[in-house]
């Protein structure tokens, strides 16, 4: 009589919003390989291919234990033939030749550099690449025309390339809390984005502003931006305001909150006088009416892939449309209200996933 101990097989739900994805996981080499190919595909404008690699990487991020070999890949959802080959190669050889070739290519390195500039997307980076530009110095020496946003991105490139740390994020929250306390008593300031998911650092800080009495938040963005300007803390800002007409025609993919993308002068706590006393950091401000706050919080906490999967799940599995303003039930023809993120998950018939497990 032979008894075999069967390893519990890895069970992975098909949608990332059905899975618990912590920040730390035992597959960083595998995830990095797939995410490099995802990024490279997006640099070539190949969205579908990029998404396929992103999906595969996200599946590896959520595995509750380390893979015991390539044989375990076959039971997992979302691992296509190409991803499977890459993973097998990394598992067996430690590296994947295709990934290493991409990483060393001039094309990938230049696209990565250019898209890292605030205000530069894939299309602009690609145009510059085709014009023969390869460095920030090239942009200057060729007299490349830059938008106001890109000028700021180039000017503060070195500072913005240094990730924002948790202490810096906290001091930005304090700064904004302090300002809003004067401008609009009882206003709330909520940290969203990667920091809410527990990331130790990020490329920016994302803050949602609101007020428990709906309507009182109107005008807050303008006064906050003016205040930051008066304190000489605004190095760059780009605000957009939702008009009443736009705000009422909800159910769109892009959100229509009053928002401001900024580069801020963050004053550093330094002892000596010879040290430069500030550095540039990116801060995103979004003003949200109280009744939409749970939806905005869910939408602005990320990760981007988790958000994409929530919306895909809502549409394809529930016939609902989810965005940062609300949840629309197409079968009932009504908007579903929620006073917390938990209630939104309930409406969708999903187990609640806390922010720290949304690192899909
Ligand atoms: N977001 C959005 N609309 C935008 C920009 C961002 O809804 N115009 C949402 C994204 O979906 C994401 C969240 O805001 O979920 C945070 O975006 P971002 O700051 O780009 O990413 P983070 O996850 O915070 O990563 P990082 O730590 O690098 O900032
Ligand atoms: Mn292929
Ligand atoms: Mn962020
Ligand atoms: Mn952001």
mmCIF file of C-alpha atoms and ligand atoms in Angstrom:
data_model
loop_
_atom_site.group_PDB
_atom_site.id
_atom_site.type_symbol
_atom_site.label_atom_id
_atom_site.label_comp_id
_atom_site.label_asym_id
_atom_site.label_seq_id
_atom_site.Cartn_x
_atom_site.Cartn_y
_atom_site.Cartn_z
ATOM 1 C CA UNK A 1 0.000 0.000 0.000
ATOM 2 C CA UNK A 2 1.627 3.242 -1.130
ATOM 3 C CA UNK A 3 0.507 6.541 0.339
ATOM 4 C CA UNK A 4 1.556 9.778 -1.285
ATOM 5 C CA UNK A 5 1.423 13.127 0.407
ATOM 6 C CA UNK A 6 -0.207 15.436 -2.053
ATOM 7 C CA UNK A 7 0.840 19.069 -1.821
ATOM 8 C CA UNK A 8 -2.188 21.283 -1.447
ATOM 9 C CA UNK A 9 -2.579 22.600 -4.972
ATOM 10 C CA UNK A 10 -2.436 26.337 -5.573
ATOM 11 C CA UNK A 11 -5.946 27.717 -5.969
ATOM 12 C CA UNK A 12 -6.131 31.090 -7.666
ATOM 13 C CA UNK A 13 -9.367 32.935 -8.518
ATOM 14 C CA UNK A 14 -9.527 34.352 -12.060
ATOM 15 C CA UNK A 15 -9.997 38.063 -11.176
ATOM 16 C CA UNK A 16 -7.337 39.938 -9.189
ATOM 17 C CA UNK A 17 -10.115 41.633 -7.157
ATOM 18 C CA UNK A 18 -11.099 38.171 -5.840
ATOM 19 C CA UNK A 19 -7.593 37.575 -4.536
ATOM 20 C CA UNK A 20 -5.580 38.760 -1.569
ATOM 21 C CA UNK A 21 -2.326 40.210 -2.856
ATOM 22 C CA UNK A 22 0.163 41.380 -0.217
ATOM 23 C CA UNK A 23 3.115 43.635 -0.954
ATOM 24 C CA UNK A 24 5.696 41.001 -0.100
ATOM 25 C CA UNK A 25 5.782 37.661 -1.870
ATOM 26 C CA UNK A 26 8.376 34.999 -2.647
ATOM 27 C CA UNK A 27 8.437 35.465 -6.444
ATOM 28 C CA UNK A 28 10.144 38.816 -6.986
ATOM 29 C CA UNK A 29 12.505 37.522 -9.698
ATOM 30 C CA UNK A 30 9.621 35.965 -11.652
ATOM 31 C CA UNK A 31 7.391 39.013 -11.220
ATOM 32 C CA UNK A 32 10.181 41.381 -12.270
ATOM 33 C CA UNK A 33 10.818 39.360 -15.420
ATOM 34 C CA UNK A 34 7.149 39.449 -16.467
ATOM 35 C CA UNK A 35 6.675 43.097 -15.521
ATOM 36 C CA UNK A 36 9.713 44.087 -17.560
ATOM 37 C CA UNK A 37 8.140 42.442 -20.616
ATOM 38 C CA UNK A 38 4.805 44.102 -19.795
ATOM 39 C CA UNK A 39 6.483 47.494 -19.668
ATOM 40 C CA UNK A 40 8.439 46.829 -22.879
ATOM 41 C CA UNK A 41 5.217 45.828 -24.672
ATOM 42 C CA UNK A 42 3.525 49.060 -23.564
ATOM 43 C CA UNK A 43 6.548 51.007 -24.847
ATOM 44 C CA UNK A 44 5.756 49.496 -28.266
ATOM 45 C CA UNK A 45 2.089 50.438 -27.961
ATOM 46 C CA UNK A 46 1.102 46.779 -27.587
ATOM 47 C CA UNK A 47 -1.521 47.158 -24.869
ATOM 48 C CA UNK A 48 -2.989 43.661 -25.077
ATOM 49 C CA UNK A 49 0.410 41.980 -24.863
ATOM 50 C CA UNK A 50 1.354 44.240 -21.964
ATOM 51 C CA UNK A 51 -1.852 43.367 -20.148
ATOM 52 C CA UNK A 52 -1.241 39.640 -20.633
ATOM 53 C CA UNK A 53 2.186 39.893 -18.951
ATOM 54 C CA UNK A 54 0.734 42.130 -16.200
ATOM 55 C CA UNK A 55 -2.022 39.564 -15.541
ATOM 56 C CA UNK A 56 0.492 36.727 -15.301
ATOM 57 C CA UNK A 57 2.727 38.749 -12.952
ATOM 58 C CA UNK A 58 -0.285 39.567 -10.785
ATOM 59 C CA UNK A 59 -1.138 35.868 -10.416
ATOM 60 C CA UNK A 60 2.395 35.179 -9.138
ATOM 61 C CA UNK A 61 2.146 38.108 -6.708
ATOM 62 C CA UNK A 62 -0.834 36.498 -4.941
ATOM 63 C CA UNK A 63 0.462 32.935 -4.518
ATOM 64 C CA UNK A 64 0.269 31.992 -0.818
ATOM 65 C CA UNK A 65 3.509 29.991 -0.975
ATOM 66 C CA UNK A 66 6.545 29.576 -3.213
ATOM 67 C CA UNK A 67 6.127 27.535 -6.389
ATOM 68 C CA UNK A 68 7.622 24.054 -6.066
ATOM 69 C CA UNK A 69 8.404 23.785 -9.764
ATOM 70 C CA UNK A 70 7.219 24.529 -13.262
ATOM 71 C CA UNK A 71 4.607 21.764 -13.054
ATOM 72 C CA UNK A 72 2.582 23.973 -10.702
ATOM 73 C CA UNK A 73 2.211 26.717 -13.332
ATOM 74 C CA UNK A 74 -0.258 24.673 -15.372
ATOM 75 C CA UNK A 75 -2.979 24.931 -12.722
ATOM 76 C CA UNK A 76 -2.813 28.734 -12.586
ATOM 77 C CA UNK A 77 -5.113 31.098 -14.497
ATOM 78 C CA UNK A 78 -3.770 33.832 -16.757
ATOM 79 C CA UNK A 79 -0.369 32.342 -17.584
ATOM 80 C CA UNK A 80 -0.151 32.320 -21.367
ATOM 81 C CA UNK A 81 2.375 30.363 -23.451
ATOM 82 C CA UNK A 82 4.852 33.233 -23.646
ATOM 83 C CA UNK A 83 4.707 33.966 -19.884
ATOM 84 C CA UNK A 84 5.012 30.246 -19.193
ATOM 85 C CA UNK A 85 8.232 30.081 -21.257
ATOM 86 C CA UNK A 86 9.686 33.086 -19.446
ATOM 87 C CA UNK A 87 8.829 31.684 -16.015
ATOM 88 C CA UNK A 88 10.218 28.256 -16.858
ATOM 89 C CA UNK A 89 13.483 29.819 -17.996
ATOM 90 C CA UNK A 90 13.843 31.928 -14.825
ATOM 91 C CA UNK A 91 12.946 28.954 -12.620
ATOM 92 C CA UNK A 92 15.460 26.700 -14.373
ATOM 93 C CA UNK A 93 18.311 29.089 -15.300
ATOM 94 C CA UNK A 94 17.829 31.982 -12.896
ATOM 95 C CA UNK A 95 17.425 34.457 -15.779
ATOM 96 C CA UNK A 96 15.468 34.719 -19.012
ATOM 97 C CA UNK A 97 17.500 35.675 -22.092
ATOM 98 C CA UNK A 98 14.611 37.614 -23.661
ATOM 99 C CA UNK A 99 14.175 39.726 -20.522
ATOM 100 C CA UNK A 100 17.901 40.437 -20.189
ATOM 101 C CA UNK A 101 18.087 41.415 -23.862
ATOM 102 C CA UNK A 102 15.174 43.819 -23.452
ATOM 103 C CA UNK A 103 16.671 45.373 -20.312
ATOM 104 C CA UNK A 104 19.977 46.003 -22.052
ATOM 105 C CA UNK A 105 18.447 47.416 -25.210
ATOM 106 C CA UNK A 106 18.859 51.089 -26.029
ATOM 107 C CA UNK A 107 15.181 51.267 -26.918
ATOM 108 C CA UNK A 108 13.951 49.994 -23.528
ATOM 109 C CA UNK A 109 16.403 52.077 -21.509
ATOM 110 C CA UNK A 110 15.607 55.265 -23.393
ATOM 111 C CA UNK A 111 11.837 54.731 -23.263
ATOM 112 C CA UNK A 112 12.125 54.061 -19.535
ATOM 113 C CA UNK A 113 14.115 57.247 -19.007
ATOM 114 C CA UNK A 114 11.788 59.452 -21.064
ATOM 115 C CA UNK A 115 8.508 58.037 -19.668
ATOM 116 C CA UNK A 116 9.882 58.613 -16.175
ATOM 117 C CA UNK A 117 9.759 62.352 -16.855
ATOM 118 C CA UNK A 118 6.616 63.899 -15.334
ATOM 119 C CA UNK A 119 4.271 64.752 -18.221
ATOM 120 C CA UNK A 120 5.840 62.384 -20.770
ATOM 121 C CA UNK A 121 3.820 59.391 -21.982
ATOM 122 C CA UNK A 122 4.697 56.543 -24.307
ATOM 123 C CA UNK A 123 3.775 58.441 -27.469
ATOM 124 C CA UNK A 124 5.984 61.439 -26.716
ATOM 125 C CA UNK A 125 8.856 59.216 -25.576
ATOM 126 C CA UNK A 126 8.550 57.192 -28.785
ATOM 127 C CA UNK A 127 8.578 60.336 -30.960
ATOM 128 C CA UNK A 128 11.703 61.609 -29.235
ATOM 129 C CA UNK A 129 13.339 58.206 -29.636
ATOM 130 C CA UNK A 130 12.574 58.195 -33.366
ATOM 131 C CA UNK A 131 14.054 61.702 -33.613
ATOM 132 C CA UNK A 132 17.281 60.181 -32.277
ATOM 133 C CA UNK A 133 17.106 61.629 -28.770
ATOM 134 C CA UNK A 134 18.536 59.403 -26.035
ATOM 135 C CA UNK A 135 19.075 61.501 -22.902
ATOM 136 C CA UNK A 136 17.861 64.537 -20.978
ATOM 137 C CA UNK A 137 20.936 66.342 -22.301
ATOM 138 C CA UNK A 138 19.764 65.565 -25.858
ATOM 139 C CA UNK A 139 16.398 67.219 -25.138
ATOM 140 C CA UNK A 140 18.233 70.370 -24.101
ATOM 141 C CA UNK A 141 20.813 70.417 -26.902
ATOM 142 C CA UNK A 142 18.189 69.738 -29.598
ATOM 143 C CA UNK A 143 15.940 72.467 -28.220
ATOM 144 C CA UNK A 144 13.055 69.983 -28.018
ATOM 145 C CA UNK A 145 9.742 71.738 -27.441
ATOM 146 C CA UNK A 146 8.364 70.845 -24.017
ATOM 147 C CA UNK A 147 4.971 71.466 -22.441
ATOM 148 C CA UNK A 148 4.934 73.441 -19.180
ATOM 149 C CA UNK A 149 4.404 70.135 -17.347
ATOM 150 C CA UNK A 150 7.374 68.490 -19.102
ATOM 151 C CA UNK A 151 9.580 71.510 -18.402
ATOM 152 C CA UNK A 152 8.855 71.059 -14.694
ATOM 153 C CA UNK A 153 9.436 67.309 -15.077
ATOM 154 C CA UNK A 154 12.886 67.898 -16.572
ATOM 155 C CA UNK A 155 13.743 70.693 -14.130
ATOM 156 C CA UNK A 156 12.984 68.541 -11.075
ATOM 157 C CA UNK A 157 13.919 65.198 -12.642
ATOM 158 C CA UNK A 158 16.627 64.238 -10.102
ATOM 159 C CA UNK A 159 14.419 64.983 -7.080
ATOM 160 C CA UNK A 160 11.373 63.241 -8.547
ATOM 161 C CA UNK A 161 13.470 60.169 -9.386
ATOM 162 C CA UNK A 162 14.051 59.665 -5.652
ATOM 163 C CA UNK A 163 11.021 57.803 -4.260
ATOM 164 C CA UNK A 164 8.886 59.564 -1.669
ATOM 165 C CA UNK A 165 9.321 57.853 1.703
ATOM 166 C CA UNK A 166 6.718 57.209 4.407
ATOM 167 C CA UNK A 167 8.001 60.031 6.632
ATOM 168 C CA UNK A 168 7.791 62.447 3.703
ATOM 169 C CA UNK A 169 4.274 61.252 2.902
ATOM 170 C CA UNK A 170 3.277 61.843 6.526
ATOM 171 C CA UNK A 171 4.690 65.356 6.522
ATOM 172 C CA UNK A 172 2.727 66.137 3.332
ATOM 173 C CA UNK A 173 -0.459 64.830 4.973
ATOM 174 C CA UNK A 174 0.258 67.069 7.983
ATOM 175 C CA UNK A 175 0.886 70.059 5.747
ATOM 176 C CA UNK A 176 -2.402 69.594 3.884
ATOM 177 C CA UNK A 177 -4.317 68.858 7.111
ATOM 178 C CA UNK A 178 -2.914 72.030 8.605
ATOM 179 C CA UNK A 179 -3.915 74.090 5.582
ATOM 180 C CA UNK A 180 -7.436 72.665 5.301
ATOM 181 C CA UNK A 181 -8.016 73.122 9.054
ATOM 182 C CA UNK A 182 -7.692 76.864 8.440
ATOM 183 C CA UNK A 183 -9.446 76.970 5.078
ATOM 184 C CA UNK A 184 -12.353 74.614 5.807
ATOM 185 C CA UNK A 185 -12.787 73.362 9.385
ATOM 186 C CA UNK A 186 -13.782 69.671 9.675
ATOM 187 C CA UNK A 187 -12.560 68.890 6.180
ATOM 188 C CA UNK A 188 -11.083 65.386 5.903
ATOM 189 C CA UNK A 189 -7.764 64.457 4.334
ATOM 190 C CA UNK A 190 -7.351 60.798 3.371
ATOM 191 C CA UNK A 191 -4.161 59.173 2.160
ATOM 192 C CA UNK A 192 -4.845 56.966 -0.882
ATOM 193 C CA UNK A 193 -2.562 55.426 -3.545
ATOM 194 C CA UNK A 194 0.355 53.137 -2.832
ATOM 195 C CA UNK A 195 0.948 54.418 0.700
ATOM 196 C CA UNK A 196 -2.550 53.286 1.719
ATOM 197 C CA UNK A 197 -1.631 49.823 0.388
ATOM 198 C CA UNK A 198 1.307 49.801 2.808
ATOM 199 C CA UNK A 199 4.066 50.612 0.315
ATOM 200 C CA UNK A 200 7.147 52.011 2.057
ATOM 201 C CA UNK A 201 7.702 54.474 -0.789
ATOM 202 C CA UNK A 202 6.084 55.736 -3.957
ATOM 203 C CA UNK A 203 6.442 58.050 -6.926
ATOM 204 C CA UNK A 204 3.968 60.518 -5.410
ATOM 205 C CA UNK A 205 1.471 61.087 -2.593
ATOM 206 C CA UNK A 206 -2.249 60.851 -3.379
ATOM 207 C CA UNK A 207 -4.662 62.705 -1.073
ATOM 208 C CA UNK A 208 -8.458 62.831 -1.122
ATOM 209 C CA UNK A 209 -10.124 65.881 0.417
ATOM 210 C CA UNK A 210 -13.733 65.951 1.520
ATOM 211 C CA UNK A 211 -16.155 67.394 4.065
ATOM 212 C CA UNK A 212 -18.876 65.531 6.017
ATOM 213 C CA UNK A 213 -21.441 68.127 4.911
ATOM 214 C CA UNK A 214 -21.792 67.600 1.183
ATOM 215 C CA UNK A 215 -21.334 70.808 -0.767
ATOM 216 C CA UNK A 216 -18.962 72.414 1.708
ATOM 217 C CA UNK A 217 -16.029 70.922 -0.235
ATOM 218 C CA UNK A 218 -16.834 73.104 -3.265
ATOM 219 C CA UNK A 219 -14.080 75.664 -3.731
ATOM 220 C CA UNK A 220 -11.651 73.891 -1.412
ATOM 221 C CA UNK A 221 -9.207 72.999 -4.174
ATOM 222 C CA UNK A 222 -8.846 76.570 -5.365
ATOM 223 C CA UNK A 223 -8.277 77.943 -1.879
ATOM 224 C CA UNK A 224 -5.826 75.161 -1.012
ATOM 225 C CA UNK A 225 -3.818 75.735 -4.193
ATOM 226 C CA UNK A 226 -3.792 79.480 -3.487
ATOM 227 C CA UNK A 227 -2.629 78.828 0.084
ATOM 228 C CA UNK A 228 0.196 76.534 -1.088
ATOM 229 C CA UNK A 229 1.214 79.236 -3.548
ATOM 230 C CA UNK A 230 1.245 81.940 -0.860
ATOM 231 C CA UNK A 231 3.488 79.734 1.288
ATOM 232 C CA UNK A 232 5.839 79.504 -1.726
ATOM 233 C CA UNK A 233 5.470 75.688 -1.721
ATOM 234 C CA UNK A 234 4.105 75.213 -5.256
ATOM 235 C CA UNK A 235 6.778 74.449 -7.840
ATOM 236 C CA UNK A 236 4.201 73.325 -10.429
ATOM 237 C CA UNK A 237 0.472 72.759 -10.486
ATOM 238 C CA UNK A 238 -2.137 71.747 -12.972
ATOM 239 C CA UNK A 239 -5.735 71.922 -11.736
ATOM 240 C CA UNK A 240 -8.892 70.769 -13.444
ATOM 241 C CA UNK A 241 -12.365 71.585 -12.240
ATOM 242 C CA UNK A 242 -15.459 69.564 -12.996
ATOM 243 C CA UNK A 243 -18.302 71.688 -14.305
ATOM 244 C CA UNK A 244 -21.760 71.006 -12.871
ATOM 245 C CA UNK A 245 -22.918 69.624 -16.242
ATOM 246 C CA UNK A 246 -20.022 67.186 -16.416
ATOM 247 C CA UNK A 247 -20.429 66.074 -12.812
ATOM 248 C CA UNK A 248 -24.061 65.113 -13.301
ATOM 249 C CA UNK A 249 -23.408 63.008 -16.394
ATOM 250 C CA UNK A 250 -21.701 60.340 -14.351
ATOM 251 C CA UNK A 251 -21.007 56.735 -15.330
ATOM 252 C CA UNK A 252 -17.870 57.619 -17.323
ATOM 253 C CA UNK A 253 -14.544 55.849 -17.209
ATOM 254 C CA UNK A 254 -12.446 58.863 -16.224
ATOM 255 C CA UNK A 255 -13.349 60.580 -13.005
ATOM 256 C CA UNK A 256 -14.441 64.212 -12.927
ATOM 257 C CA UNK A 257 -13.445 65.383 -9.490
ATOM 258 C CA UNK A 258 -11.782 68.728 -8.899
ATOM 259 C CA UNK A 259 -8.149 67.735 -8.875
ATOM 260 C CA UNK A 260 -4.689 69.150 -8.905
ATOM 261 C CA UNK A 261 -1.453 67.488 -9.926
ATOM 262 C CA UNK A 262 1.413 69.291 -8.252
ATOM 263 C CA UNK A 263 5.127 69.371 -7.671
ATOM 264 C CA UNK A 264 5.661 70.660 -4.162
ATOM 265 C CA UNK A 265 8.622 72.124 -2.372
ATOM 266 C CA UNK A 266 8.912 69.774 0.601
ATOM 267 C CA UNK A 267 10.827 71.443 3.410
ATOM 268 C CA UNK A 268 13.267 68.954 4.934
ATOM 269 C CA UNK A 269 14.081 68.786 8.604
ATOM 270 C CA UNK A 270 17.814 69.545 8.536
ATOM 271 C CA UNK A 271 20.152 70.582 11.304
ATOM 272 C CA UNK A 272 22.994 72.238 9.385
ATOM 273 C CA UNK A 273 22.701 75.372 7.257
ATOM 274 C CA UNK A 274 24.885 74.117 4.392
ATOM 275 C CA UNK A 275 22.386 71.435 3.473
ATOM 276 C CA UNK A 276 19.736 72.365 0.922
ATOM 277 C CA UNK A 277 16.577 72.632 3.002
ATOM 278 C CA UNK A 278 13.971 71.351 0.539
ATOM 279 C CA UNK A 279 13.322 68.890 -2.238
ATOM 280 C CA UNK A 280 10.689 68.558 -4.979
ATOM 281 C CA UNK A 281 7.981 65.889 -4.564
ATOM 282 C CA UNK A 282 4.837 64.978 -6.502
ATOM 283 C CA UNK A 283 1.496 65.424 -4.747
ATOM 284 C CA UNK A 284 -1.938 64.660 -6.225
ATOM 285 C CA UNK A 285 -4.968 66.324 -4.630
ATOM 286 C CA UNK A 286 -8.536 65.205 -5.349
ATOM 287 C CA UNK A 287 -11.655 66.857 -3.898
ATOM 288 C CA UNK A 288 -14.563 64.473 -3.421
ATOM 289 C CA UNK A 289 -18.216 65.055 -2.409
ATOM 290 C CA UNK A 290 -18.883 63.091 0.789
ATOM 291 C CA UNK A 291 -21.413 60.656 -0.724
ATOM 292 C CA UNK A 292 -18.847 59.567 -3.337
ATOM 293 C CA UNK A 293 -15.930 59.229 -0.929
ATOM 294 C CA UNK A 294 -16.007 55.404 -0.588
ATOM 295 C CA UNK A 295 -15.982 55.056 -4.388
ATOM 296 C CA UNK A 296 -13.199 57.614 -4.797
ATOM 297 C CA UNK A 297 -11.173 55.958 -2.045
ATOM 298 C CA UNK A 298 -11.602 52.551 -3.669
ATOM 299 C CA UNK A 299 -10.684 54.011 -7.067
ATOM 300 C CA UNK A 300 -7.659 55.983 -5.872
ATOM 301 C CA UNK A 301 -6.124 53.294 -3.645
ATOM 302 C CA UNK A 302 -5.124 51.039 -6.539
ATOM 303 C CA UNK A 303 -3.197 49.133 -7.533
ATOM 304 C CA UNK A 304 -3.924 50.066 -11.110
ATOM 305 C CA UNK A 305 -4.324 46.396 -11.991
ATOM 306 C CA UNK A 306 -6.622 45.806 -9.007
ATOM 307 C CA UNK A 307 -8.803 48.733 -10.212
ATOM 308 C CA UNK A 308 -8.884 47.429 -13.767
ATOM 309 C CA UNK A 309 -9.934 44.001 -12.507
ATOM 310 C CA UNK A 310 -12.650 45.401 -10.204
ATOM 311 C CA UNK A 311 -14.207 47.209 -13.153
ATOM 312 C CA UNK A 312 -13.889 44.191 -15.417
ATOM 313 C CA UNK A 313 -15.482 41.965 -12.753
ATOM 314 C CA UNK A 314 -18.338 44.450 -12.188
ATOM 315 C CA UNK A 315 -19.120 44.654 -15.891
ATOM 316 C CA UNK A 316 -18.703 41.049 -16.960
ATOM 317 C CA UNK A 317 -19.847 39.180 -13.856
ATOM 318 C CA UNK A 318 -22.427 41.579 -12.407
ATOM 319 C CA UNK A 319 -23.601 43.849 -15.261
ATOM 320 C CA UNK A 320 -22.581 46.827 -13.179
ATOM 321 C CA UNK A 321 -20.441 49.854 -13.992
ATOM 322 C CA UNK A 322 -17.949 50.862 -11.313
ATOM 323 C CA UNK A 323 -15.926 54.054 -11.306
ATOM 324 C CA UNK A 324 -14.574 56.506 -8.729
ATOM 325 C CA UNK A 325 -17.986 58.231 -8.496
ATOM 326 C CA UNK A 326 -20.334 55.328 -7.997
ATOM 327 C CA UNK A 327 -21.659 51.911 -8.917
ATOM 328 C CA UNK A 328 -24.389 51.600 -11.522
ATOM 329 C CA UNK A 329 -26.530 48.468 -11.771
ATOM 330 C CA UNK A 330 -27.494 48.084 -15.435
ATOM 331 C CA UNK A 331 -30.175 45.461 -14.759
ATOM 332 C CA UNK A 332 -31.979 47.590 -12.166
ATOM 333 C CA UNK A 333 -31.118 50.866 -13.878
ATOM 334 C CA UNK A 334 -30.072 52.407 -10.559
ATOM 335 C CA UNK A 335 -27.003 53.679 -8.734
ATOM 336 C CA UNK A 336 -26.083 51.663 -5.641
ATOM 337 C CA UNK A 337 -25.117 53.801 -2.668
ATOM 338 C CA UNK A 338 -22.356 52.937 -0.226
ATOM 339 C CA UNK A 339 -21.025 54.507 2.935
ATOM 340 C CA UNK A 340 -17.844 52.409 3.059
ATOM 341 C CA UNK A 341 -15.558 50.404 0.777
ATOM 342 C CA UNK A 342 -16.885 47.244 2.477
ATOM 343 C CA UNK A 343 -20.389 48.030 1.187
ATOM 344 C CA UNK A 344 -19.096 48.371 -2.373
ATOM 345 C CA UNK A 345 -17.513 44.921 -2.198
ATOM 346 C CA UNK A 346 -20.844 43.645 -0.783
ATOM 347 C CA UNK A 347 -22.802 45.171 -3.683
ATOM 348 C CA UNK A 348 -20.424 43.397 -6.052
ATOM 349 C CA UNK A 349 -20.745 40.098 -4.183
ATOM 350 C CA UNK A 350 -17.009 40.071 -3.485
ATOM 351 C CA UNK A 351 -15.185 39.243 -0.265
ATOM 352 C CA UNK A 352 -13.742 42.430 1.193
ATOM 353 C CA UNK A 353 -10.075 42.919 0.355
ATOM 354 C CA UNK A 354 -8.318 45.405 2.658
ATOM 355 C CA UNK A 355 -5.998 48.006 1.049
ATOM 356 C CA UNK A 356 -2.796 46.204 2.060
ATOM 357 C CA UNK A 357 -3.972 43.138 0.093
ATOM 358 C CA UNK A 358 -4.756 45.077 -3.112
ATOM 359 C CA UNK A 359 -1.170 45.027 -4.385
ATOM 360 C CA UNK A 360 -2.226 43.102 -7.489
HETATM 361 N N1 LIG B 1 -5.725 57.313 -10.555
HETATM 362 C C1 LIG B 1 -6.886 57.665 -11.191
HETATM 363 N N2 LIG B 1 -6.885 58.664 -12.133
HETATM 364 C C2 LIG B 1 -5.731 59.316 -12.430
HETATM 365 C C3 LIG B 1 -4.539 58.969 -11.789
HETATM 366 C C4 LIG B 1 -4.570 57.942 -10.846
HETATM 367 O O1 LIG B 1 -7.936 57.102 -10.905
HETATM 368 N N3 LIG B 1 -5.754 60.267 -13.351
HETATM 369 C C5 LIG B 1 -5.759 56.231 -9.571
HETATM 370 C C6 LIG B 1 -5.096 54.981 -10.116
HETATM 371 O O2 LIG B 1 -6.053 54.093 -10.606
HETATM 372 C C7 LIG B 1 -4.408 54.410 -8.918
HETATM 373 C C8 LIG B 1 -4.325 55.537 -7.905
HETATM 374 O O3 LIG B 1 -5.045 56.627 -8.446
HETATM 375 O O4 LIG B 1 -5.191 53.377 -8.391
HETATM 376 C C9 LIG B 1 -2.928 55.928 -7.577
HETATM 377 O O5 LIG B 1 -2.218 56.213 -8.760
HETATM 378 P P1 LIG B 1 -0.653 56.411 -8.788
HETATM 379 O O6 LIG B 1 -0.249 57.474 -7.861
HETATM 380 O O7 LIG B 1 -0.264 56.587 -10.216
HETATM 381 O O8 LIG B 1 -0.100 54.967 -8.352
HETATM 382 P P2 LIG B 1 0.270 54.356 -6.944
HETATM 383 O O9 LIG B 1 -0.375 53.024 -6.861
HETATM 384 O O10 LIG B 1 -0.037 55.318 -5.844
HETATM 385 O O11 LIG B 1 1.818 54.114 -7.066
HETATM 386 P P3 LIG B 1 3.002 55.067 -6.544
HETATM 387 O O12 LIG B 1 3.268 54.612 -5.136
HETATM 388 O O13 LIG B 1 4.165 54.832 -7.434
HETATM 389 O O14 LIG B 1 2.514 56.476 -6.600
HETATM 390 MN MN1 LIG B 2 5.609 35.600 -28.147
HETATM 391 MN MN1 LIG B 3 0.639 57.325 -5.919
HETATM 392 MN MN1 LIG B 4 -0.863 59.738 -8.179
#
